[in-house]
Amino acid sequence: MERKITSRSTAIVPVHLYGLPAEMSSISRLAREHGLNVIEDAAQALGAEYLGKRIGSLSEATCFSFYGVKNITTGEGGMITTNDGELAERLRSVRVHGEERPYWATRLGHNYRMTEISAAIGIAQLRKLPGFLERRRRNARYISGRLSGLRKLETPVEPKDRKHAWHLYTVRLRGANAGKRNSVVKRLRAKNIEASVYYETPVHLQPFYRRLGIPYRRDLLETERAARQVFSLPVHPSVTEDDLDEVAVTLEKILAK
Ligand SMILES: Cc1ncc(COP(=O)(O)O)c(C=O)c1O
């Protein structure tokens, strides 16, 4: 990250992928040293913690998503948290056509308002969040225990200094190529188990970014390898221990072949 910082850099945007917080201490230190802002992508990390602090309380701005599949949902929508009062005012203004007060536009803005109906759903969902998180956590712990004997499979790790929000429970097939991983997922799905591959094509290989003409060097080999080897298993709040037993037994059979 440090090597990528130039005089044109303004912010670092760490992504708390799958709901596991990124290593925020070193990211914050780097940002301070280089005079950069930190904007956290916590779309998947509502309820996660870093060094005992909730994600959303660490940086200038943290963005959450309430899209349908997230830990809580308002159908569509999201939230930005900040401890900076001035930034909060600016964001409120940009949300409503750049208005500083009604019908008084002082900056470029957009219509980014959340509907009242979505907000009402969000408030009800927030109350349910602790229960949702607990069930996700319990499911993740249970399936990790059930899969611990499978040598071909790496299960996700929750470092001691962080609390995972378990939006996605993503495992990695050791040494696999994409063909093998896809066939494992296909066989799980054939047994009605909702295994999924997220982010089959990493950002730097997406057609849009390739078209931008960013010189492509093969320097993200680990990203490309991970994209070929990972897949996710269901741990959402409606999944039961019986379901997870079935996932474990089926996966064990598939990997034994
Ligand atoms: C890591 C991550 N960032 C950003 C987003 C975008 O959120 P939204 O769809 O609410 O704009 C999502 C999910 O959709 C996500 O998973």
PDB file of C-alpha atoms and ligand atoms in Angstrom:
ATOM      1  CA  MET A   1       0.000   0.000   0.000  1.00  0.00           C
ATOM      2  CA  GLU A   2       2.755   2.396   0.968  1.00  0.00           C
ATOM      3  CA  ARG A   3       4.471   1.867  -2.404  1.00  0.00           C
ATOM      4  CA  LYS A   4       1.253   2.875  -4.196  1.00  0.00           C
ATOM      5  CA  ILE A   5       0.913   6.257  -2.435  1.00  0.00           C
ATOM      6  CA  THR A   6       1.722   9.212  -4.702  1.00  0.00           C
ATOM      7  CA  SER A   7       1.352  13.007  -4.457  1.00  0.00           C
ATOM      8  CA  ARG A   8      -2.114  12.580  -6.009  1.00  0.00           C
ATOM      9  CA  SER A   9      -3.379  10.160  -3.338  1.00  0.00           C
ATOM     10  CA  THR A  10      -6.101  11.526  -1.084  1.00  0.00           C
ATOM     11  CA  ALA A  11      -7.556   8.559   0.775  1.00  0.00           C
ATOM     12  CA  ILE A  12      -7.143   4.902   1.634  1.00  0.00           C
ATOM     13  CA  VAL A  13     -10.275   2.760   1.235  1.00  0.00           C
ATOM     14  CA  PRO A  14      -9.881  -0.493   3.160  1.00  0.00           C
ATOM     15  CA  VAL A  15     -12.554  -3.118   2.453  1.00  0.00           C
ATOM     16  CA  HIS A  16     -13.605  -5.277   5.398  1.00  0.00           C
ATOM     17  CA  LEU A  17     -14.119  -8.225   3.105  1.00  0.00           C
ATOM     18  CA  TYR A  18     -16.642 -10.904   4.120  1.00  0.00           C
ATOM     19  CA  GLY A  19     -17.187  -8.962   7.388  1.00  0.00           C
ATOM     20  CA  LEU A  20     -13.657  -9.361   8.789  1.00  0.00           C
ATOM     21  CA  PRO A  21     -12.049  -5.987   9.638  1.00  0.00           C
ATOM     22  CA  ALA A  22      -8.883  -5.130   7.735  1.00  0.00           C
ATOM     23  CA  GLU A  23      -5.706  -4.496   9.734  1.00  0.00           C
ATOM     24  CA  MET A  24      -6.720  -0.984  10.718  1.00  0.00           C
ATOM     25  CA  SER A  25      -3.814  -0.044  13.031  1.00  0.00           C
ATOM     26  CA  SER A  26      -1.216  -0.081  10.260  1.00  0.00           C
ATOM     27  CA  ILE A  27      -3.635   1.455   7.731  1.00  0.00           C
ATOM     28  CA  SER A  28      -4.443   4.360  10.091  1.00  0.00           C
ATOM     29  CA  ARG A  29      -0.737   4.865  10.847  1.00  0.00           C
ATOM     30  CA  LEU A  30       0.122   4.962   7.135  1.00  0.00           C
ATOM     31  CA  ALA A  31      -2.732   7.419   6.475  1.00  0.00           C
ATOM     32  CA  ARG A  32      -1.537   9.703   9.302  1.00  0.00           C
ATOM     33  CA  GLU A  33       2.071   9.617   8.085  1.00  0.00           C
ATOM     34  CA  HIS A  34       1.022  10.579   4.543  1.00  0.00           C
ATOM     35  CA  GLY A  35      -1.784  13.007   5.439  1.00  0.00           C
ATOM     36  CA  LEU A  36      -4.483  10.795   3.853  1.00  0.00           C
ATOM     37  CA  ASN A  37      -8.089  10.199   4.874  1.00  0.00           C
ATOM     38  CA  VAL A  38      -9.404   6.727   5.621  1.00  0.00           C
ATOM     39  CA  ILE A  39     -12.811   5.793   4.186  1.00  0.00           C
ATOM     40  CA  GLU A  40     -13.787   2.309   5.261  1.00  0.00           C
ATOM     41  CA  ASP A  41     -15.891   0.060   3.032  1.00  0.00           C
ATOM     42  CA  ALA A  42     -17.836  -1.754   5.718  1.00  0.00           C
ATOM     43  CA  ALA A  43     -20.660  -2.859   3.394  1.00  0.00           C
ATOM     44  CA  GLN A  44     -20.188  -6.398   4.717  1.00  0.00           C
ATOM     45  CA  ALA A  45     -19.015  -5.563   8.231  1.00  0.00           C
ATOM     46  CA  LEU A  46     -21.968  -4.186  10.182  1.00  0.00           C
ATOM     47  CA  GLY A  47     -21.443  -5.513  13.719  1.00  0.00           C
ATOM     48  CA  ALA A  48     -17.714  -6.244  13.317  1.00  0.00           C
ATOM     49  CA  GLU A  49     -15.131  -4.985  15.847  1.00  0.00           C
ATOM     50  CA  TYR A  50     -11.461  -4.070  15.820  1.00  0.00           C
ATOM     51  CA  LEU A  51      -9.488  -3.896  19.100  1.00  0.00           C
ATOM     52  CA  GLY A  52     -12.789  -3.830  20.996  1.00  0.00           C
ATOM     53  CA  LYS A  53     -14.199  -0.932  18.971  1.00  0.00           C
ATOM     54  CA  ARG A  54     -17.153  -1.186  16.639  1.00  0.00           C
ATOM     55  CA  ILE A  55     -16.407  -0.793  12.922  1.00  0.00           C
ATOM     56  CA  GLY A  56     -17.908   2.598  12.103  1.00  0.00           C
ATOM     57  CA  SER A  57     -16.180   4.385  14.992  1.00  0.00           C
ATOM     58  CA  LEU A  58     -12.554   4.225  13.840  1.00  0.00           C
ATOM     59  CA  SER A  59     -12.078   6.543  10.857  1.00  0.00           C
ATOM     60  CA  GLU A  60     -13.216   9.811   9.279  1.00  0.00           C
ATOM     61  CA  ALA A  61     -15.929   7.937   7.399  1.00  0.00           C
ATOM     62  CA  THR A  62     -17.249   4.383   7.242  1.00  0.00           C
ATOM     63  CA  CYS A  63     -19.750   3.226   4.616  1.00  0.00           C
ATOM     64  CA  PHE A  64     -22.311   0.476   5.214  1.00  0.00           C
ATOM     65  CA  SER A  65     -24.706  -1.224   2.794  1.00  0.00           C
ATOM     66  CA  PHE A  66     -28.285  -2.275   3.533  1.00  0.00           C
ATOM     67  CA  TYR A  67     -28.721  -4.104   0.243  1.00  0.00           C
ATOM     68  CA  GLY A  68     -30.933  -7.213   0.359  1.00  0.00           C
ATOM     69  CA  VAL A  69     -28.265  -9.792   1.173  1.00  0.00           C
ATOM     70  CA  LYS A  70     -26.442  -7.817   3.872  1.00  0.00           C
ATOM     71  CA  ASN A  71     -26.444  -8.443   7.659  1.00  0.00           C
ATOM     72  CA  ILE A  72     -29.467  -6.153   7.878  1.00  0.00           C
ATOM     73  CA  THR A  73     -31.423  -4.733   4.960  1.00  0.00           C
ATOM     74  CA  THR A  74     -33.677  -1.881   3.930  1.00  0.00           C
ATOM     75  CA  GLY A  75     -34.132  -3.370   0.451  1.00  0.00           C
ATOM     76  CA  GLU A  76     -31.618  -0.886  -0.946  1.00  0.00           C
ATOM     77  CA  GLY A  77     -29.736   1.830   0.885  1.00  0.00           C
ATOM     78  CA  GLY A  78     -26.865   2.355   3.242  1.00  0.00           C
ATOM     79  CA  MET A  79     -25.292   4.519   5.901  1.00  0.00           C
ATOM     80  CA  ILE A  80     -22.151   6.563   6.488  1.00  0.00           C
ATOM     81  CA  THR A  81     -20.841   7.024  10.025  1.00  0.00           C
ATOM     82  CA  THR A  82     -18.401   9.784  10.987  1.00  0.00           C
ATOM     83  CA  ASN A  83     -17.164  11.522  14.121  1.00  0.00           C
ATOM     84  CA  ASP A  84     -16.567  14.724  12.162  1.00  0.00           C
ATOM     85  CA  GLY A  85     -19.524  17.114  12.547  1.00  0.00           C
ATOM     86  CA  GLU A  86     -18.499  19.236   9.561  1.00  0.00           C
ATOM     87  CA  LEU A  87     -18.265  16.193   7.288  1.00  0.00           C
ATOM     88  CA  ALA A  88     -21.678  15.033   8.549  1.00  0.00           C
ATOM     89  CA  GLU A  89     -23.177  18.386   7.531  1.00  0.00           C
ATOM     90  CA  ARG A  90     -21.529  18.181   4.099  1.00  0.00           C
ATOM     91  CA  LEU A  91     -22.824  14.667   3.550  1.00  0.00           C
ATOM     92  CA  ARG A  92     -26.347  15.645   4.602  1.00  0.00           C
ATOM     93  CA  SER A  93     -26.209  18.490   2.108  1.00  0.00           C
ATOM     94  CA  VAL A  94     -24.868  16.377  -0.797  1.00  0.00           C
ATOM     95  CA  ARG A  95     -27.654  13.883  -0.058  1.00  0.00           C
ATOM     96  CA  VAL A  96     -30.290  16.545  -0.759  1.00  0.00           C
ATOM     97  CA  HIS A  97     -29.249  18.333  -3.960  1.00  0.00           C
ATOM     98  CA  GLY A  98     -26.407  20.213  -2.254  1.00  0.00           C
ATOM     99  CA  GLU A  99     -28.811  22.238  -0.133  1.00  0.00           C
ATOM    100  CA  GLU A 100     -27.459  23.822   3.024  1.00  0.00           C
ATOM    101  CA  ARG A 101     -31.025  24.554   4.112  1.00  0.00           C
ATOM    102  CA  PRO A 102     -34.279  23.936   2.233  1.00  0.00           C
ATOM    103  CA  TYR A 103     -34.094  25.359  -1.309  1.00  0.00           C
ATOM    104  CA  TRP A 104     -30.651  26.907  -0.738  1.00  0.00           C
ATOM    105  CA  ALA A 105     -28.076  24.980  -2.801  1.00  0.00           C
ATOM    106  CA  THR A 106     -24.466  25.780  -1.930  1.00  0.00           C
ATOM    107  CA  ARG A 107     -22.676  22.820  -3.547  1.00  0.00           C
ATOM    108  CA  LEU A 108     -23.135  20.096  -6.105  1.00  0.00           C
ATOM    109  CA  GLY A 109     -25.475  17.500  -4.689  1.00  0.00           C
ATOM    110  CA  HIS A 110     -27.703  14.620  -5.725  1.00  0.00           C
ATOM    111  CA  ASN A 111     -30.870  12.913  -4.650  1.00  0.00           C
ATOM    112  CA  TYR A 112     -29.387  10.274  -2.358  1.00  0.00           C
ATOM    113  CA  ARG A 113     -32.230  10.305   0.158  1.00  0.00           C
ATOM    114  CA  MET A 114     -33.351   7.062   1.758  1.00  0.00           C
ATOM    115  CA  THR A 115     -37.132   6.714   1.718  1.00  0.00           C
ATOM    116  CA  GLU A 116     -39.021   6.925   5.011  1.00  0.00           C
ATOM    117  CA  ILE A 117     -40.333   3.425   4.406  1.00  0.00           C
ATOM    118  CA  SER A 118     -36.799   2.044   3.988  1.00  0.00           C
ATOM    119  CA  ALA A 119     -35.682   3.871   7.140  1.00  0.00           C
ATOM    120  CA  ALA A 120     -38.590   2.400   9.114  1.00  0.00           C
ATOM    121  CA  ILE A 121     -37.565  -1.094   7.973  1.00  0.00           C
ATOM    122  CA  GLY A 122     -33.951  -0.252   8.894  1.00  0.00           C
ATOM    123  CA  ILE A 123     -34.855   0.757  12.443  1.00  0.00           C
ATOM    124  CA  ALA A 124     -36.749  -2.505  12.949  1.00  0.00           C
ATOM    125  CA  GLN A 125     -33.832  -4.438  11.422  1.00  0.00           C
ATOM    126  CA  LEU A 126     -31.300  -2.701  13.688  1.00  0.00           C
ATOM    127  CA  ARG A 127     -33.161  -4.030  16.716  1.00  0.00           C
ATOM    128  CA  LYS A 128     -32.789  -7.526  15.312  1.00  0.00           C
ATOM    129  CA  LEU A 129     -29.096  -7.095  14.463  1.00  0.00           C
ATOM    130  CA  PRO A 130     -27.635  -8.509  17.740  1.00  0.00           C
ATOM    131  CA  GLY A 131     -29.669 -11.715  17.286  1.00  0.00           C
ATOM    132  CA  PHE A 132     -28.711 -11.986  13.604  1.00  0.00           C
ATOM    133  CA  LEU A 133     -25.011 -11.526  14.437  1.00  0.00           C
ATOM    134  CA  GLU A 134     -25.141 -14.096  17.217  1.00  0.00           C
ATOM    135  CA  ARG A 135     -26.708 -16.690  14.921  1.00  0.00           C
ATOM    136  CA  ARG A 136     -24.163 -16.010  12.165  1.00  0.00           C
ATOM    137  CA  ARG A 137     -21.334 -16.306  14.725  1.00  0.00           C
ATOM    138  CA  ARG A 138     -22.730 -19.548  16.151  1.00  0.00           C
ATOM    139  CA  ASN A 139     -23.146 -21.009  12.660  1.00  0.00           C
ATOM    140  CA  ALA A 140     -19.614 -20.005  11.613  1.00  0.00           C
ATOM    141  CA  ARG A 141     -18.125 -21.548  14.743  1.00  0.00           C
ATOM    142  CA  TYR A 142     -20.137 -24.738  14.289  1.00  0.00           C
ATOM    143  CA  ILE A 143     -19.277 -25.273  10.612  1.00  0.00           C
ATOM    144  CA  SER A 144     -15.593 -24.499  11.289  1.00  0.00           C
ATOM    145  CA  GLY A 145     -15.615 -27.260  13.893  1.00  0.00           C
ATOM    146  CA  ARG A 146     -17.265 -29.666  11.478  1.00  0.00           C
ATOM    147  CA  LEU A 147     -14.827 -28.883   8.648  1.00  0.00           C
ATOM    148  CA  SER A 148     -11.650 -28.778  10.742  1.00  0.00           C
ATOM    149  CA  GLY A 149     -10.615 -32.303   9.729  1.00  0.00           C
ATOM    150  CA  LEU A 150     -10.650 -31.602   5.981  1.00  0.00           C
ATOM    151  CA  ARG A 151      -7.029 -31.133   4.992  1.00  0.00           C
ATOM    152  CA  LYS A 152      -7.842 -29.830   1.519  1.00  0.00           C
ATOM    153  CA  LEU A 153      -9.859 -26.957   2.932  1.00  0.00           C
ATOM    154  CA  GLU A 154      -8.811 -23.756   4.685  1.00  0.00           C
ATOM    155  CA  THR A 155     -11.527 -22.343   6.933  1.00  0.00           C
ATOM    156  CA  PRO A 156     -11.739 -18.639   7.838  1.00  0.00           C
ATOM    157  CA  VAL A 157      -9.807 -17.393  10.845  1.00  0.00           C
ATOM    158  CA  GLU A 158     -10.918 -14.678  13.246  1.00  0.00           C
ATOM    159  CA  PRO A 159      -7.792 -12.963  14.648  1.00  0.00           C
ATOM    160  CA  LYS A 160      -7.878 -12.346  18.425  1.00  0.00           C
ATOM    161  CA  ASP A 161      -7.938  -8.553  18.027  1.00  0.00           C
ATOM    162  CA  ARG A 162     -11.027  -8.572  15.745  1.00  0.00           C
ATOM    163  CA  LYS A 163     -14.642  -9.628  15.741  1.00  0.00           C
ATOM    164  CA  HIS A 164     -15.900 -10.991  12.431  1.00  0.00           C
ATOM    165  CA  ALA A 165     -19.415  -9.962  11.302  1.00  0.00           C
ATOM    166  CA  TRP A 166     -19.668 -13.259   9.359  1.00  0.00           C
ATOM    167  CA  HIS A 167     -21.452 -11.736   6.400  1.00  0.00           C
ATOM    168  CA  LEU A 168     -19.841 -14.449   4.291  1.00  0.00           C
ATOM    169  CA  TYR A 169     -18.236 -17.678   5.436  1.00  0.00           C
ATOM    170  CA  THR A 170     -15.584 -18.202   2.790  1.00  0.00           C
ATOM    171  CA  VAL A 171     -13.360 -21.261   2.556  1.00  0.00           C
ATOM    172  CA  ARG A 172     -10.381 -21.920   0.338  1.00  0.00           C
ATOM    173  CA  LEU A 173      -9.519 -25.119  -1.506  1.00  0.00           C
ATOM    174  CA  ARG A 174      -5.808 -25.702  -1.100  1.00  0.00           C
ATOM    175  CA  GLY A 175      -3.959 -25.980  -4.394  1.00  0.00           C
ATOM    176  CA  ALA A 176      -7.153 -25.977  -6.488  1.00  0.00           C
ATOM    177  CA  ASN A 177      -7.630 -24.375  -9.866  1.00  0.00           C
ATOM    178  CA  ALA A 178     -10.873 -22.574 -10.774  1.00  0.00           C
ATOM    179  CA  GLY A 179     -12.178 -25.656 -12.650  1.00  0.00           C
ATOM    180  CA  LYS A 180     -11.919 -27.871  -9.590  1.00  0.00           C
ATOM    181  CA  ARG A 181     -13.425 -25.227  -7.278  1.00  0.00           C
ATOM    182  CA  ASN A 182     -16.330 -24.621  -9.678  1.00  0.00           C
ATOM    183  CA  SER A 183     -17.032 -28.326  -9.888  1.00  0.00           C
ATOM    184  CA  VAL A 184     -17.111 -28.624  -6.051  1.00  0.00           C
ATOM    185  CA  VAL A 185     -19.572 -25.701  -5.904  1.00  0.00           C
ATOM    186  CA  LYS A 186     -21.691 -27.208  -8.675  1.00  0.00           C
ATOM    187  CA  ARG A 187     -21.902 -30.528  -6.853  1.00  0.00           C
ATOM    188  CA  LEU A 188     -22.874 -28.799  -3.594  1.00  0.00           C
ATOM    189  CA  ARG A 189     -25.584 -26.844  -5.417  1.00  0.00           C
ATOM    190  CA  ALA A 190     -26.844 -30.057  -7.015  1.00  0.00           C
ATOM    191  CA  LYS A 191     -27.486 -31.239  -3.429  1.00  0.00           C
ATOM    192  CA  ASN A 192     -29.450 -28.039  -2.703  1.00  0.00           C
ATOM    193  CA  ILE A 193     -26.607 -26.460  -0.714  1.00  0.00           C
ATOM    194  CA  GLU A 194     -26.255 -22.808  -1.539  1.00  0.00           C
ATOM    195  CA  ALA A 195     -22.495 -22.602  -2.020  1.00  0.00           C
ATOM    196  CA  SER A 196     -21.433 -19.540  -4.028  1.00  0.00           C
ATOM    197  CA  VAL A 197     -18.376 -18.051  -5.632  1.00  0.00           C
ATOM    198  CA  TYR A 198     -18.018 -14.351  -4.886  1.00  0.00           C
ATOM    199  CA  TYR A 199     -15.742 -12.208  -7.022  1.00  0.00           C
ATOM    200  CA  GLU A 200     -14.683 -14.794  -9.585  1.00  0.00           C
ATOM    201  CA  THR A 201     -13.056 -11.934 -11.531  1.00  0.00           C
ATOM    202  CA  PRO A 202     -10.929  -9.626  -9.367  1.00  0.00           C
ATOM    203  CA  VAL A 203     -11.345  -5.866  -9.805  1.00  0.00           C
ATOM    204  CA  HIS A 204      -8.143  -5.357 -11.810  1.00  0.00           C
ATOM    205  CA  LEU A 205      -9.322  -7.901 -14.395  1.00  0.00           C
ATOM    206  CA  GLN A 206     -12.821  -6.446 -14.860  1.00  0.00           C
ATOM    207  CA  PRO A 207     -13.364  -5.251 -18.461  1.00  0.00           C
ATOM    208  CA  PHE A 208     -14.047  -1.670 -17.329  1.00  0.00           C
ATOM    209  CA  TYR A 209     -10.732  -1.322 -15.499  1.00  0.00           C
ATOM    210  CA  ARG A 210      -8.843  -3.023 -18.307  1.00  0.00           C
ATOM    211  CA  ARG A 211     -10.371  -0.520 -20.734  1.00  0.00           C
ATOM    212  CA  LEU A 212      -9.163   2.369 -18.590  1.00  0.00           C
ATOM    213  CA  GLY A 213      -5.742   1.361 -19.807  1.00  0.00           C
ATOM    214  CA  ILE A 214      -4.206   0.887 -16.383  1.00  0.00           C
ATOM    215  CA  PRO A 215      -1.020  -0.995 -17.250  1.00  0.00           C
ATOM    216  CA  TYR A 216      -1.624  -4.588 -16.290  1.00  0.00           C
ATOM    217  CA  ARG A 217       1.297  -6.207 -14.636  1.00  0.00           C
ATOM    218  CA  ARG A 218       0.975  -9.650 -13.174  1.00  0.00           C
ATOM    219  CA  ASP A 219       1.651  -8.355  -9.711  1.00  0.00           C
ATOM    220  CA  LEU A 220      -1.590  -9.440  -8.053  1.00  0.00           C
ATOM    221  CA  LEU A 221      -0.885 -13.149  -8.283  1.00  0.00           C
ATOM    222  CA  GLU A 222      -2.138 -13.902  -4.779  1.00  0.00           C
ATOM    223  CA  THR A 223      -5.437 -12.148  -5.550  1.00  0.00           C
ATOM    224  CA  GLU A 224      -5.814 -14.155  -8.751  1.00  0.00           C
ATOM    225  CA  ARG A 225      -4.984 -17.408  -6.973  1.00  0.00           C
ATOM    226  CA  ALA A 226      -7.487 -16.693  -4.185  1.00  0.00           C
ATOM    227  CA  ALA A 227     -10.163 -15.828  -6.762  1.00  0.00           C
ATOM    228  CA  ARG A 228      -9.706 -19.302  -8.276  1.00  0.00           C
ATOM    229  CA  GLN A 229      -9.767 -21.171  -4.969  1.00  0.00           C
ATOM    230  CA  VAL A 230     -12.396 -19.627  -2.674  1.00  0.00           C
ATOM    231  CA  PHE A 231     -16.105 -20.258  -2.282  1.00  0.00           C
ATOM    232  CA  SER A 232     -18.653 -19.403   0.379  1.00  0.00           C
ATOM    233  CA  LEU A 233     -20.984 -21.556   2.444  1.00  0.00           C
ATOM    234  CA  PRO A 234     -24.267 -20.383   4.003  1.00  0.00           C
ATOM    235  CA  VAL A 235     -24.153 -19.263   7.655  1.00  0.00           C
ATOM    236  CA  HIS A 236     -27.026 -16.751   7.576  1.00  0.00           C
ATOM    237  CA  PRO A 237     -29.393 -16.622  10.561  1.00  0.00           C
ATOM    238  CA  SER A 238     -31.933 -19.078   9.104  1.00  0.00           C
ATOM    239  CA  VAL A 239     -29.363 -21.857   8.703  1.00  0.00           C
ATOM    240  CA  THR A 240     -29.698 -24.566  11.376  1.00  0.00           C
ATOM    241  CA  GLU A 241     -27.174 -27.009  12.863  1.00  0.00           C
ATOM    242  CA  ASP A 242     -28.858 -29.811  10.918  1.00  0.00           C
ATOM    243  CA  ASP A 243     -28.309 -27.833   7.698  1.00  0.00           C
ATOM    244  CA  LEU A 244     -24.647 -27.346   8.598  1.00  0.00           C
ATOM    245  CA  ASP A 245     -24.227 -31.042   9.368  1.00  0.00           C
ATOM    246  CA  GLU A 246     -25.535 -31.775   5.896  1.00  0.00           C
ATOM    247  CA  VAL A 247     -23.156 -29.229   4.350  1.00  0.00           C
ATOM    248  CA  ALA A 248     -20.206 -30.774   6.185  1.00  0.00           C
ATOM    249  CA  VAL A 249     -21.059 -34.379   5.296  1.00  0.00           C
ATOM    250  CA  THR A 250     -21.709 -33.516   1.629  1.00  0.00           C
ATOM    251  CA  LEU A 251     -18.530 -31.475   1.294  1.00  0.00           C
ATOM    252  CA  GLU A 252     -16.509 -34.220   2.940  1.00  0.00           C
ATOM    253  CA  LYS A 253     -17.843 -36.753   0.419  1.00  0.00           C
ATOM    254  CA  ILE A 254     -17.154 -34.455  -2.536  1.00  0.00           C
ATOM    255  CA  LEU A 255     -13.582 -33.734  -1.415  1.00  0.00           C
ATOM    256  CA  ALA A 256     -12.868 -37.406  -0.755  1.00  0.00           C
ATOM    257  CA  LYS A 257     -13.364 -38.144  -4.466  1.00  0.00           C
TER     258      LYS A 257
HETATM  259  C1  LIG B   1     -17.615  -4.844  -0.094  1.00  0.00           C
HETATM  260  C2  LIG B   1     -18.762  -4.112  -0.720  1.00  0.00           C
HETATM  261  N1  LIG B   1     -18.616  -2.814  -1.031  1.00  0.00           N
HETATM  262  C3  LIG B   1     -19.631  -2.106  -1.585  1.00  0.00           C
HETATM  263  C4  LIG B   1     -20.843  -2.685  -1.835  1.00  0.00           C
HETATM  264  C5  LIG B   1     -21.907  -1.838  -2.468  1.00  0.00           C
HETATM  265  O1  LIG B   1     -22.975  -1.606  -1.619  1.00  0.00           O
HETATM  266  P1  LIG B   1     -24.349  -1.085  -2.262  1.00  0.00           P
HETATM  267  O2  LIG B   1     -24.803  -2.171  -3.190  1.00  0.00           O
HETATM  268  O3  LIG B   1     -25.283  -0.882  -1.085  1.00  0.00           O
HETATM  269  O4  LIG B   1     -24.026   0.177  -2.959  1.00  0.00           O
HETATM  270  C6  LIG B   1     -21.069  -4.036  -1.536  1.00  0.00           C
HETATM  271  C7  LIG B   1     -22.322  -4.755  -1.776  1.00  0.00           C
HETATM  272  O5  LIG B   1     -23.183  -4.543  -2.546  1.00  0.00           O
HETATM  273  C8  LIG B   1     -19.988  -4.767  -0.962  1.00  0.00           C
HETATM  274  O6  LIG B   1     -20.146  -6.065  -0.649  1.00  0.00           O
END
